[in-house]
Amino acid sequence: MAERIIIDPITRIEGHLRVEIEVKDGIITDAYSAGTMVRGIETILKGRDPRDAWAFVGRVCGVCTSTHSLTSVRTVENALGITAPPNAELIRNLMANALYIHDHVVHFYVLHALDWVDVVSALKANPAEASRIAQSISPWPKSSVGYFTDIQKRFHSFVESGQLGIFANGYWGHSAYKLPPEVNLIAVAHYLEALEWQKEIVKVHTIFGGKNPHPNYLVGGVPCSINIDEANAVNAERLAIVGKLFEDAKTFVDQVYIPDLLAIASYYKSDWGAIGGGLSNYMSFGDFPVNGYNNPDSFKMPRGVILNRDLSKIHEIKADDPSQIQEFINNSWYDYSKGDGVGLHPWEGETNLNYTGPKPPYDQFDVSQKYSWVKTPRWKGLPMEVGPLSRMLVGYAAGREDIKAVIDSTLMALNVPVGALFSTLGRTAARGLETKLCCDWALEFYQQLLSNIKNGDSRTQNNVKWEPESWPKIARGIGMVEAPRGALSHFIVIEDKKIANYQLVVPTTWNASPRDPEGKRSAYEESLLGTPVADLNSPLEVLRTIHSFDPCLACAVHVYDEKGSHVHELKSY
Ligand code: NFE
Ligand code: MG
């Protein structure tokens, strides 16, 4: 008999995710992923001026902050035939790179590391041995015996006070934890350092976009002007700060994040380099234009789809082709006017909420019925995994030298075959490797921006025809972005100068969605199959794989309860 285990909410993510698994003889045989709150943002946008949309959609999420605003300005520019000047593209790239670096480092240490690192075991570590290991894997200066002794003491008093604080409610002592106490202590030290470090890199957003989270954006450019000598503009001093922030970020990523990732992976590679692969289809919209957003061949991250793990062929994405991208709601709490079985291209997309699930408090979902607020997107009818692994695989398949170099050197360092990428650990490693690339790319974009300014080009906005009278009666646009969690697209229909329809198809929507009309699972559900669960009361293994995707249910769905009533009772795990 299979046993059904419910984890609700999954913690150390953004938003509200529920996962139900079936376990037989200690192995997961089936899985269901449900978003338990709804996003109403599409409804809020109807009837508004399209040039304002970025400000609303930016608020979908404060974690991948700015990424929806970037997508929105690209969407409206695409609809109205507007381009942004080279400096604006560079500044957008710098802001997006800052987001990746921030988001991925925070995910690794704060949201994911504790699936691999047994915090309580760090209390047993020998600080001298921790120091020796730390110095053998990295030149990072905070590595003395005294430093690790201090961290351990601080942590000891924390535990003795009976309050684990941010470390409360972990599965400490679980048999699936494999790191020696000293490596656990190094990771705990870097967890605390990452918390301190992360407040710096976001200053890139404050310099170019006025604030973080939710920096400002602008259709046709960026909302800041460059003037080397002007106190209120992006001047020489602020540009120097940006350069320093990226240099410091590169040092942290190269000397802390990557060595920790490799050290942790070396203890888990034999099993977790083979578990959690899930789907075999990977999609990347590509991003970081070097030569204009309308020239995707020049993107640092290339665009395309990989099917059946075949890295010898990249399939082309045409987002405006109604047969390519469609969203289904057969298992989601919405109605479509044409019936529940159809898939709609997002230009024809509908957001008609209709909750038909059980009344709370409820136990198990009836998964033969609708069971999630997340819609189910498909590419040519197929489920796609999106995110860092998909981007690195498409880059690898496209033969990009910089992407190949970081992947090949990591596979060599860990002594694992390329097939190990198709796993939970592969997903986690890909995130680290692209963070390293983002640091290098950001410094390139930064030098390019300085050189444009030196050559006399300080333009950050195009002279857009702002009069809506000049717009066509009906215009449609698509904006595609690689958000930290994967392929993100917005679709707009502008009618009589106003938004007639606006749809967001979000990375976590691709990965976390329920089954499609053919019963095919999406990435989360598929990736859990075959995973061993040692202790049904402490399903640590489920967290490892789900966290490897870095879920954001706030992006995939959004809080909305029109009556303000109690929607759901939360249990803490
Ligand atoms: Ni809220 Fe998001 C990202 C978007 S969701 S985090 O990255 O878009 O997957
Ligand atoms: Mg949507």
Short mmCIF file of N, CA and C in Angstrom, two decimals, residues 38 327-342 344 348-356 370 372-373 375 503:
data_model
loop_
_atom_site.label_atom_id
_atom_site.label_comp_id
_atom_site.label_asym_id
_atom_site.label_seq_id
_atom_site.Cartn_x
_atom_site.Cartn_y
_atom_site.Cartn_z
N VAL A 38 -3.93 32.57 -4.77
CA VAL A 38 -4.10 32.98 -6.17
C VAL A 38 -3.54 34.37 -6.42
N GLU A 327 -1.63 27.82 -22.13
CA GLU A 327 -1.87 27.52 -20.71
C GLU A 327 -3.17 26.74 -20.56
N PHE A 328 -3.09 25.69 -19.75
CA PHE A 328 -4.25 24.82 -19.48
C PHE A 328 -4.73 25.03 -18.04
N ILE A 329 -6.01 24.74 -17.82
CA ILE A 329 -6.57 24.91 -16.47
C ILE A 329 -7.40 23.71 -16.04
N ASN A 330 -7.19 22.59 -16.74
CA ASN A 330 -8.01 21.41 -16.41
C ASN A 330 -7.85 20.98 -14.95
N ASN A 331 -6.68 21.28 -14.35
CA ASN A 331 -6.47 20.94 -12.94
C ASN A 331 -6.31 22.18 -12.07
N SER A 332 -6.68 23.35 -12.56
CA SER A 332 -6.49 24.59 -11.80
C SER A 332 -7.83 25.29 -11.61
N TRP A 333 -7.91 26.07 -10.53
CA TRP A 333 -9.19 26.66 -10.14
C TRP A 333 -9.54 27.91 -10.96
N TYR A 334 -9.72 27.70 -12.26
CA TYR A 334 -10.15 28.76 -13.17
C TYR A 334 -11.19 28.16 -14.12
N ASP A 335 -11.93 29.04 -14.79
CA ASP A 335 -12.80 28.63 -15.89
C ASP A 335 -12.29 29.26 -17.17
N TYR A 336 -12.42 28.57 -18.27
CA TYR A 336 -12.21 29.16 -19.59
C TYR A 336 -13.58 29.21 -20.29
N SER A 337 -13.83 30.29 -21.04
CA SER A 337 -15.14 30.39 -21.69
C SER A 337 -15.34 29.28 -22.73
N LYS A 338 -14.22 28.73 -23.27
CA LYS A 338 -14.36 27.65 -24.26
C LYS A 338 -14.32 26.26 -23.61
N GLY A 339 -14.31 26.22 -22.29
CA GLY A 339 -14.30 24.90 -21.62
C GLY A 339 -12.94 24.60 -21.02
N ASP A 340 -12.95 23.66 -20.09
CA ASP A 340 -11.75 23.42 -19.28
C ASP A 340 -10.67 22.63 -19.99
N GLY A 341 -11.01 21.96 -21.09
CA GLY A 341 -10.02 21.07 -21.71
C GLY A 341 -9.06 21.77 -22.65
N VAL A 342 -9.39 23.00 -23.06
CA VAL A 342 -8.59 23.66 -24.10
C VAL A 342 -7.36 24.34 -23.49
N LEU A 344 -5.03 27.81 -23.99
CA LEU A 344 -5.12 29.13 -24.62
C LEU A 344 -3.74 29.76 -24.75
N GLU A 348 -4.83 35.21 -25.93
CA GLU A 348 -6.27 34.90 -25.75
C GLU A 348 -6.54 34.46 -24.32
N GLY A 349 -5.55 34.61 -23.45
CA GLY A 349 -5.64 34.05 -22.10
C GLY A 349 -6.76 34.66 -21.28
N GLU A 350 -7.30 33.87 -20.35
CA GLU A 350 -8.38 34.33 -19.47
C GLU A 350 -8.00 34.07 -18.03
N THR A 351 -8.45 34.95 -17.13
CA THR A 351 -8.19 34.77 -15.69
C THR A 351 -9.52 34.81 -14.96
N ASN A 352 -10.30 33.75 -15.10
CA ASN A 352 -11.60 33.67 -14.42
C ASN A 352 -11.48 32.72 -13.24
N LEU A 353 -11.41 33.31 -12.04
CA LEU A 353 -11.17 32.49 -10.85
C LEU A 353 -12.43 31.68 -10.49
N ASN A 354 -12.22 30.41 -10.15
CA ASN A 354 -13.36 29.59 -9.71
C ASN A 354 -12.86 28.48 -8.79
N TYR A 355 -12.84 28.78 -7.51
CA TYR A 355 -12.35 27.80 -6.54
C TYR A 355 -13.38 26.70 -6.33
N THR A 356 -13.02 25.48 -6.65
CA THR A 356 -13.94 24.36 -6.47
C THR A 356 -13.34 23.30 -5.54
N LYS A 370 -9.69 19.57 -9.82
CA LYS A 370 -8.75 20.69 -9.80
C LYS A 370 -8.06 20.74 -8.44
N SER A 372 -5.06 23.18 -7.77
CA SER A 372 -4.02 24.20 -7.63
C SER A 372 -4.50 25.53 -8.21
N TRP A 373 -3.90 26.61 -7.71
CA TRP A 373 -4.12 27.92 -8.32
C TRP A 373 -3.13 28.18 -9.46
N LYS A 375 -1.72 27.68 -13.09
CA LYS A 375 -2.12 27.16 -14.39
C LYS A 375 -1.03 26.23 -14.93
N GLN A 503 -1.26 38.95 -19.68
CA GLN A 503 -1.06 37.62 -19.07
C GLN A 503 0.42 37.43 -18.75
#
